[in-house]
Coordinates of C-alpha atoms in Angstrom, one line a residue:
M6 CA -9.7 -23.5 0.2
G7 CA -8.7 -23.1 -3.0
I8 CA -9.6 -19.8 -3.3
V9 CA -7.4 -18.8 -0.7
L10 CA -4.4 -20.0 -2.0
L11 CA -5.3 -18.3 -5.0
F12 CA -6.1 -15.3 -3.4
A13 CA -2.7 -15.4 -1.3
A14 CA -0.9 -17.1 -4.5
L15 CA -2.0 -13.2 -6.9
Y16 CA -1.1 -11.1 -3.9
F17 CA 2.2 -12.6 -2.7
V18 CA 2.8 -11.8 -6.7
Q19 CA 1.2 -8.0 -6.3
G20 CA 3.3 -7.3 -3.3
M21 CA 7.0 -7.9 -5.0
N22 CA 5.5 -6.7 -7.9
E23 CA 3.6 -3.3 -6.4
T24 CA 6.5 -0.1 -7.1
A25 CA 6.3 1.5 -4.3
T26 CA 6.4 -1.0 -1.8
G27 CA 7.7 -3.9 -4.3
L28 CA 11.1 -5.3 -4.9
V29 CA 11.4 -2.3 -6.8
H30 CA 10.5 0.3 -4.7
Q31 CA 14.2 -0.6 -2.7
P32 CA 15.9 0.2 -6.5
I33 CA 14.4 3.3 -7.0
Y34 CA 15.6 5.4 -3.6
S35 CA 18.5 3.6 -4.3
L36 CA 19.1 4.5 -8.2
L37 CA 17.3 8.4 -7.3
K38 CA 20.2 8.6 -4.8
Q39 CA 22.7 8.1 -6.6
W40 CA 22.1 10.4 -9.3
N41 CA 22.5 12.8 -6.4
T42 CA 18.7 13.3 -5.9
K43 CA 17.6 15.9 -3.3
P44 CA 15.3 14.7 0.6
G45 CA 12.4 16.8 -1.0
Q46 CA 13.1 15.5 -5.4
L47 CA 13.4 11.9 -3.9
T48 CA 9.6 12.4 -1.8
T49 CA 7.7 13.9 -4.7
L50 CA 9.3 12.0 -7.3
V51 CA 8.0 8.8 -5.3
A52 CA 5.1 10.1 -4.5
L53 CA 4.5 11.2 -8.2
L54 CA 4.6 7.6 -9.5
G55 CA 2.7 6.7 -7.0
W56 CA -0.9 8.7 -8.4
P57 CA -2.4 5.9 -10.2
W58 CA -3.5 4.0 -7.3
C59 CA -5.0 7.7 -6.5
C60 CA -7.4 6.8 -10.1
K61 CA -8.9 3.0 -8.9
P62 CA -12.3 4.4 -9.2
L63 CA -12.1 5.0 -12.2
F64 CA -10.7 1.1 -12.5
G65 CA -13.7 0.1 -10.3
L66 CA -16.2 1.7 -12.7
L67 CA -14.8 0.1 -15.9
S68 CA -14.9 -3.4 -13.3
D69 CA -18.1 -3.2 -12.7
F70 CA -19.6 -2.6 -15.0
V71 CA -17.8 -2.4 -17.6
P72 CA -16.3 -6.1 -18.5
L73 CA -13.6 -7.0 -21.1
A74 CA -14.0 -9.9 -23.6
G75 CA -17.1 -11.5 -21.4
S76 CA -15.7 -11.1 -17.8
R77 CA -15.8 -8.7 -15.1
R78 CA -12.7 -9.6 -13.5
T79 CA -10.9 -11.9 -15.5
G80 CA -10.9 -10.3 -18.9
Y81 CA -9.0 -7.7 -16.3
L82 CA -6.1 -9.6 -14.7
I83 CA -5.1 -10.3 -17.6
A84 CA -4.5 -7.1 -19.7
T85 CA -3.0 -6.3 -16.8
G86 CA -0.7 -8.6 -16.3
F87 CA 1.1 -8.7 -18.8
M88 CA 1.2 -5.2 -19.8
T89 CA 2.4 -5.4 -16.0
S90 CA 5.6 -8.2 -18.0
V91 CA 6.3 -6.1 -20.5
C92 CA 7.0 -3.3 -18.6
F93 CA 9.1 -4.6 -16.6
C94 CA 11.7 -6.6 -18.9
G95 CA 11.6 -3.8 -21.0
L96 CA 12.7 -1.5 -18.0
Y97 CA 15.7 -3.7 -17.3
T98 CA 17.3 -4.6 -21.2
L99 CA 17.7 -0.3 -21.2
M100 CA 19.6 -0.6 -17.7
P101 CA 22.0 0.5 -17.4
L102 CA 20.2 4.3 -17.3
P103 CA 22.8 6.9 -17.7
P104 CA 23.4 9.2 -14.9
G105 CA 19.9 11.6 -13.4
S106 CA 17.5 10.2 -15.5
R107 CA 15.3 10.7 -13.4
M108 CA 12.2 11.4 -15.4
F109 CA 12.4 9.0 -17.4
L110 CA 11.9 5.9 -14.5
M111 CA 9.8 8.1 -13.3
L112 CA 8.0 7.6 -17.1
S113 CA 8.7 4.6 -17.8
L114 CA 7.2 3.2 -14.0
M115 CA 4.1 4.6 -15.1
V116 CA 2.6 1.6 -16.9
P117 CA 3.4 -1.4 -14.9
T118 CA 1.8 1.1 -11.9
F119 CA -0.9 1.5 -13.7
A120 CA -1.3 -2.4 -14.5
V121 CA -0.8 -3.3 -11.2
T122 CA -3.1 -0.7 -9.5
F123 CA -5.6 -2.3 -11.8
A124 CA -5.0 -5.0 -10.8
D125 CA -5.2 -5.0 -7.3
V126 CA -8.6 -3.2 -7.8
V127 CA -9.9 -6.4 -9.6
L128 CA -8.7 -8.4 -6.7
D129 CA -9.9 -5.9 -3.7
A130 CA -13.5 -6.7 -5.9
L131 CA -12.9 -10.4 -5.7
I132 CA -12.2 -10.5 -2.1
I133 CA -15.5 -8.2 -1.3
E134 CA -17.9 -9.9 -3.2
T135 CA -17.1 -13.7 -2.3
G136 CA -15.8 -13.0 2.3
Q137 CA -19.1 -10.0 2.6
P138 CA -22.5 -13.0 1.6
R139 CA -20.1 -15.2 3.6
G140 CA -19.0 -12.7 6.8
I141 CA -15.5 -13.8 6.0
T142 CA -14.2 -10.6 5.0
A143 CA -11.9 -10.1 8.0
R144 CA -10.2 -13.2 7.5
L145 CA -10.0 -12.9 3.8
Q146 CA -8.2 -9.2 4.7
S147 CA -5.8 -11.2 6.6
V148 CA -4.7 -13.5 4.0
R149 CA -4.4 -10.6 2.2
W150 CA -1.9 -9.1 4.1
G151 CA -0.1 -11.7 5.0
A152 CA 0.4 -13.3 1.2
S153 CA 1.8 -9.6 0.8
Y154 CA 4.0 -9.3 4.3
A155 CA 5.0 -12.5 2.9
A156 CA 5.9 -11.0 -0.9
T157 CA 7.7 -8.5 1.6
I158 CA 9.7 -10.2 3.4
L159 CA 11.8 -11.5 0.1
T160 CA 11.7 -7.9 -1.5
G161 CA 13.2 -7.1 2.1
Q162 CA 15.9 -9.4 1.6
L163 CA 16.9 -9.1 -1.6
G164 CA 16.0 -5.5 -2.5
G165 CA 18.8 -4.8 0.0
K166 CA 21.0 -6.9 -1.4
L167 CA 21.0 -6.4 -5.2
C168 CA 21.5 -2.6 -4.1
Q169 CA 23.8 -3.5 -1.8
Q170 CA 25.9 -5.1 -5.3
H171 CA 24.2 -2.1 -7.3
R172 CA 22.0 -4.3 -10.0
E173 CA 19.1 -2.7 -9.0
S174 CA 17.8 -4.3 -12.9
W175 CA 17.5 -7.1 -11.1
A176 CA 14.9 -6.4 -9.8
F177 CA 13.3 -5.2 -12.7
L178 CA 13.5 -8.5 -14.4
I179 CA 12.7 -11.0 -11.9
C180 CA 9.0 -8.9 -11.4
G181 CA 8.5 -8.8 -15.1
V182 CA 8.4 -12.2 -14.6
L183 CA 6.8 -13.0 -11.6
A184 CA 3.8 -10.9 -13.3
A185 CA 4.3 -14.0 -16.1
V186 CA 3.9 -16.6 -13.5
A187 CA 0.3 -13.9 -12.3
L188 CA -1.3 -13.9 -15.4
V189 CA -0.6 -18.2 -16.0
L190 CA -2.1 -18.9 -12.6
T191 CA -5.5 -16.5 -14.2
V192 CA -6.0 -17.8 -17.1
L193 CA -5.8 -21.3 -15.3
C194 CA -7.4 -20.8 -12.1
V195 CA -9.5 -17.8 -11.1
R196 CA -13.7 -19.1 -13.0
E197 CA -16.4 -16.8 -12.9
P198 CA -19.5 -15.8 -15.1
R199 CA -18.8 -14.4 -18.6
V200 CA -21.2 -12.1 -19.6
A201 CA -22.2 -10.5 -22.9
A202 CA -21.8 -7.3 -22.7
V203 CA -22.8 -4.2 -20.3
E204 CA -24.7 -5.3 -17.3
D205 CA -26.1 -2.1 -15.6
D206 CA -26.8 0.4 -18.2
L207 CA -26.1 4.8 -17.5
P208 CA -29.5 5.0 -14.9
T209 CA -28.4 2.5 -12.7
I210 CA -24.8 3.6 -13.0
R211 CA -25.2 6.5 -11.5
S212 CA -28.2 5.2 -9.3
T213 CA -25.5 2.6 -7.8
I214 CA -23.0 5.0 -7.5
S215 CA -25.4 7.9 -6.0
Q216 CA -26.6 6.1 -2.8
A217 CA -23.2 4.8 -1.5
V218 CA -22.0 8.4 -2.1
R219 CA -24.5 10.2 -0.3
S220 CA -24.5 7.7 2.0
R221 CA -23.0 8.5 6.0
K222 CA -21.5 5.6 6.5
V223 CA -19.2 6.2 2.8
W224 CA -17.9 9.5 3.9
W225 CA -16.9 9.0 7.4
V226 CA -15.6 5.6 6.3
G227 CA -13.7 7.7 3.8
A228 CA -12.6 10.8 5.7
F229 CA -11.3 8.6 9.1
L230 CA -9.1 6.9 6.6
F231 CA -8.5 10.0 4.7
V232 CA -7.3 11.9 8.4
W233 CA -5.7 8.3 9.0
H234 CA -3.0 8.0 6.2
F235 CA -2.0 11.9 6.4
N236 CA 1.6 10.8 7.7
P237 CA 4.3 13.6 7.1
F238 CA 6.3 10.4 8.8
T239 CA 6.9 8.2 5.8
Q240 CA 9.0 5.5 4.2
S241 CA 11.1 7.8 2.3
V242 CA 12.4 9.6 5.1
L243 CA 12.9 6.5 7.1
Y244 CA 15.1 5.1 4.4
L245 CA 17.0 9.1 4.5
H246 CA 17.2 9.2 7.7
M247 CA 18.9 5.9 8.2
T248 CA 20.8 5.2 4.7
T249 CA 22.2 8.4 5.3
T250 CA 22.4 10.2 8.9
L251 CA 22.8 6.6 10.6
A252 CA 25.1 4.6 7.9
R253 CA 28.2 5.1 10.0
Q254 CA 26.1 2.7 12.5
G255 CA 26.2 -0.2 9.4
M256 CA 23.3 1.3 8.3
N257 CA 23.6 0.1 5.0
D258 CA 20.8 -0.2 2.3
A259 CA 21.5 -4.4 2.7
F260 CA 20.3 -3.4 6.2
Y261 CA 17.4 -1.9 4.8
G262 CA 16.2 -4.5 3.7
D263 CA 16.2 -6.6 6.8
T264 CA 14.3 -4.0 8.4
I265 CA 11.7 -3.7 5.9
S266 CA 11.9 -8.0 5.8
M267 CA 11.4 -7.7 9.6
L268 CA 8.8 -5.8 9.4
A269 CA 6.8 -7.3 7.1
V270 CA 7.4 -10.4 10.2
G271 CA 5.4 -8.2 11.9
S272 CA 3.1 -7.5 9.9
I273 CA 2.6 -12.0 9.2
A274 CA 2.2 -11.5 12.8
A275 CA -0.4 -8.9 12.8
C276 CA -2.0 -10.7 10.3
V277 CA -2.6 -14.7 12.0
S278 CA -3.5 -13.2 15.4
Y279 CA -6.6 -10.2 13.5
G280 CA -8.2 -13.6 11.7
I281 CA -8.2 -14.8 15.1
Y282 CA -9.8 -12.6 16.7
C283 CA -11.5 -10.1 14.0
R284 CA -14.5 -11.5 15.1
K285 CA -14.5 -11.7 18.9
L286 CA -13.5 -8.5 19.5
P287 CA -16.0 -5.8 18.8
L288 CA -15.7 -3.6 15.8
R289 CA -16.8 -0.2 17.0
W290 CA -13.0 -0.8 19.3
M291 CA -11.6 -1.1 15.8
A292 CA -11.5 2.9 14.9
P293 CA -9.8 3.6 18.7
L294 CA -7.9 0.1 18.0
A295 CA -6.6 2.3 14.2
V296 CA -5.6 5.1 15.7
A297 CA -3.9 3.6 18.9
G298 CA -2.0 1.3 16.0
G299 CA -1.0 4.5 13.2
V300 CA 0.6 6.3 16.9
A301 CA 2.7 2.9 18.5
S302 CA 3.8 2.7 14.9
T303 CA 6.2 6.0 14.4
L304 CA 6.1 6.7 18.2
A305 CA 8.5 3.9 18.3
Y306 CA 11.2 4.7 15.3
W307 CA 11.8 7.5 18.3
F308 CA 14.4 5.2 20.4
L309 CA 16.4 4.1 16.9
D310 CA 20.3 5.1 17.4
G311 CA 21.7 1.1 16.5
R312 CA 21.6 -2.3 14.2
T313 CA 19.5 -3.6 17.4
S314 CA 16.8 -1.4 18.0
A315 CA 16.3 -1.0 14.4
I316 CA 14.9 -4.4 14.0
I317 CA 13.4 -4.5 17.4
I318 CA 11.0 -1.7 16.5
S319 CA 10.7 -3.2 12.8
V320 CA 9.0 -6.3 14.3
I321 CA 6.8 -3.8 17.0
V322 CA 6.1 -1.8 14.2
G323 CA 5.0 -4.1 11.6
Y324 CA 2.8 -5.8 14.2
T325 CA 0.9 -2.3 15.2
Y326 CA 1.0 -0.2 11.6
M327 CA -0.7 -3.6 10.4
T328 CA -3.4 -4.0 12.6
A329 CA -4.7 -0.6 12.2
N330 CA -4.5 -1.2 8.3
M331 CA -6.6 -4.6 9.1
V332 CA -9.2 -2.4 10.2
Q333 CA -9.6 -0.3 8.4
C334 CA -10.0 -2.4 5.1
D335 CA -12.5 -4.3 6.9
L336 CA -14.4 -1.0 7.5
A337 CA -14.1 -0.2 4.1
A338 CA -15.0 -3.5 2.1
Q339 CA -18.0 -3.1 5.1
A340 CA -19.5 -0.2 4.1
C341 CA -19.4 -2.1 0.1
P342 CA -22.8 -2.2 -1.1
L343 CA -21.4 -5.8 -3.4
H344 CA -22.4 -4.2 -6.8
A345 CA -20.7 -2.0 -6.5
A346 CA -18.0 -3.7 -5.0
G347 CA -14.2 -3.2 -7.6
T348 CA -15.7 1.0 -7.7
I349 CA -16.4 2.4 -3.7
F350 CA -13.7 0.2 -2.2
G351 CA -11.4 2.0 -5.1
G352 CA -12.6 4.8 -4.1
F353 CA -11.5 4.4 0.0
M354 CA -8.3 3.2 -1.5
A355 CA -8.1 6.3 -3.3
L356 CA -8.4 8.2 -0.2
C357 CA -6.4 6.4 1.4
N358 CA -3.1 7.1 -1.5
V359 CA -4.2 10.7 -2.0
S360 CA -3.5 11.1 1.9
T361 CA 0.0 9.2 1.8
L362 CA 0.9 10.9 -2.0
L363 CA 0.3 14.1 0.0
A364 CA 2.2 13.5 3.5
T365 CA 4.6 11.7 1.5
A366 CA 5.5 14.6 -0.7
S367 CA 4.7 17.1 2.4
G368 CA 7.3 14.6 5.1
G369 CA 10.2 14.8 2.6
Y370 CA 10.0 18.8 2.4
C371 CA 9.8 19.3 6.1
Y372 CA 12.7 16.5 7.4
D373 CA 15.2 18.5 5.4
W374 CA 13.6 21.7 7.2
A375 CA 14.4 19.8 10.2
A376 CA 16.8 18.5 9.5
R377 CA 19.4 22.3 8.7
V378 CA 16.7 23.8 12.0
W379 CA 17.6 21.3 14.4
G380 CA 20.3 18.3 13.3
P381 CA 19.6 15.6 11.6
H382 CA 19.1 13.6 14.8
D383 CA 16.9 16.2 15.9
G384 CA 15.2 17.0 12.9
F385 CA 14.0 13.8 12.8
K386 CA 12.3 13.8 15.8
V387 CA 10.6 16.8 15.0
V388 CA 8.8 14.3 11.5
L389 CA 8.1 11.6 14.4
I390 CA 6.4 14.7 16.5
V391 CA 4.4 15.0 12.8
G392 CA 3.2 12.3 12.3
T393 CA 1.9 11.8 15.7
V394 CA 0.0 15.2 15.9
F395 CA -2.1 14.0 12.1
T396 CA -2.5 10.0 13.1
L397 CA -4.7 11.2 16.8
L398 CA -7.2 13.8 14.6
A399 CA -8.5 11.1 12.3
W400 CA -9.4 9.6 16.3
P401 CA -12.3 12.7 16.7
V402 CA -13.6 11.2 12.4
G403 CA -13.2 7.6 12.9
R404 CA -16.0 8.2 16.5
R405 CA -18.7 9.4 13.7
I406 CA -18.7 6.1 12.0
P407 CA -22.1 5.3 12.7
A408 CA -23.1 2.3 14.4
N409 CA -25.0 0.3 12.2
L410 CA -21.8 -0.3 10.1
F411 CA -20.9 -2.7 12.7
D412 CA -23.6 -4.9 13.1
R413 CA -22.8 -7.9 12.5

């Protein structure tokens, strides 16, 4: 029970500090919008900020095979927590930035993004090492995502209000303080056997990774994750549509934050229910369920036409999208060899992130083009259709995942 609570606390802070989805993500959008950044430029900048998440396999290799200060996990958690706290607090002291400081803002956020990403890899490896031998990876994944989306409820409410009051800088200070809290928790609570040197020589490392990358289940799970995540309908497109096209209907930054919180409510409900039924539902049904959840979470926004519909849709999308996401994380965790859990799982997540970044960058230009051709309302629906088609392409890929992956 203690390790579950520790994971929940660390992932809660992780959810608050992620630059792509945490407390600072809406202030970043708000600052870029105030500087008259065009939709295509905004989504491209946000995508560039996410590229450290594509380096997860490298972080996994370091954590798996190169101990820091006598530990494979704790040392890296301490180092990344310190970097995150210092960088966010430092950025707070530099606020307000001069109008148009787009590249400076992005570059300033790169270091904490790297640090948060590295910490995420280490925590994921700890979950796999703890859960796979006990057969509880699915339940630990539900705790992991439940804690992350509990943070999202707070980030949605707080982030929207900070943006509405033009106090975006406070978000960076709060994240810096929370990173310091996680640092203290790591020092006091995370325990692992000390190692004096690199545990595996180069031939052993090469053999372990080579075996994993030649595995059919690794390739097909990776392909499924990549295809599923390439959806041009992204949160950036939704934010622009709600706060510009639908702004006259009261959908300002504060209300957008409210929808993020409601999305998190639906996501937490999905985490709780998945933790209950995950052991009863055959995993071979899960890949189709992930595709169905992805399609539902995109097409639900077809009915977005006002504040009431936005709240209802956000809860529904939170549930369907989170269910699909946990299915994928469970598939990925079960496909990982324990000895290289950080590396292979990091590789899976990097594929997801590369796909999402490409979709984010292309989604902004797709929305920009469709809005010019068909108008903002119909153009938004065109992006929904395109996103749905891309998600459906994951169906034939998921059917190729080897059956032995689903053995309990």
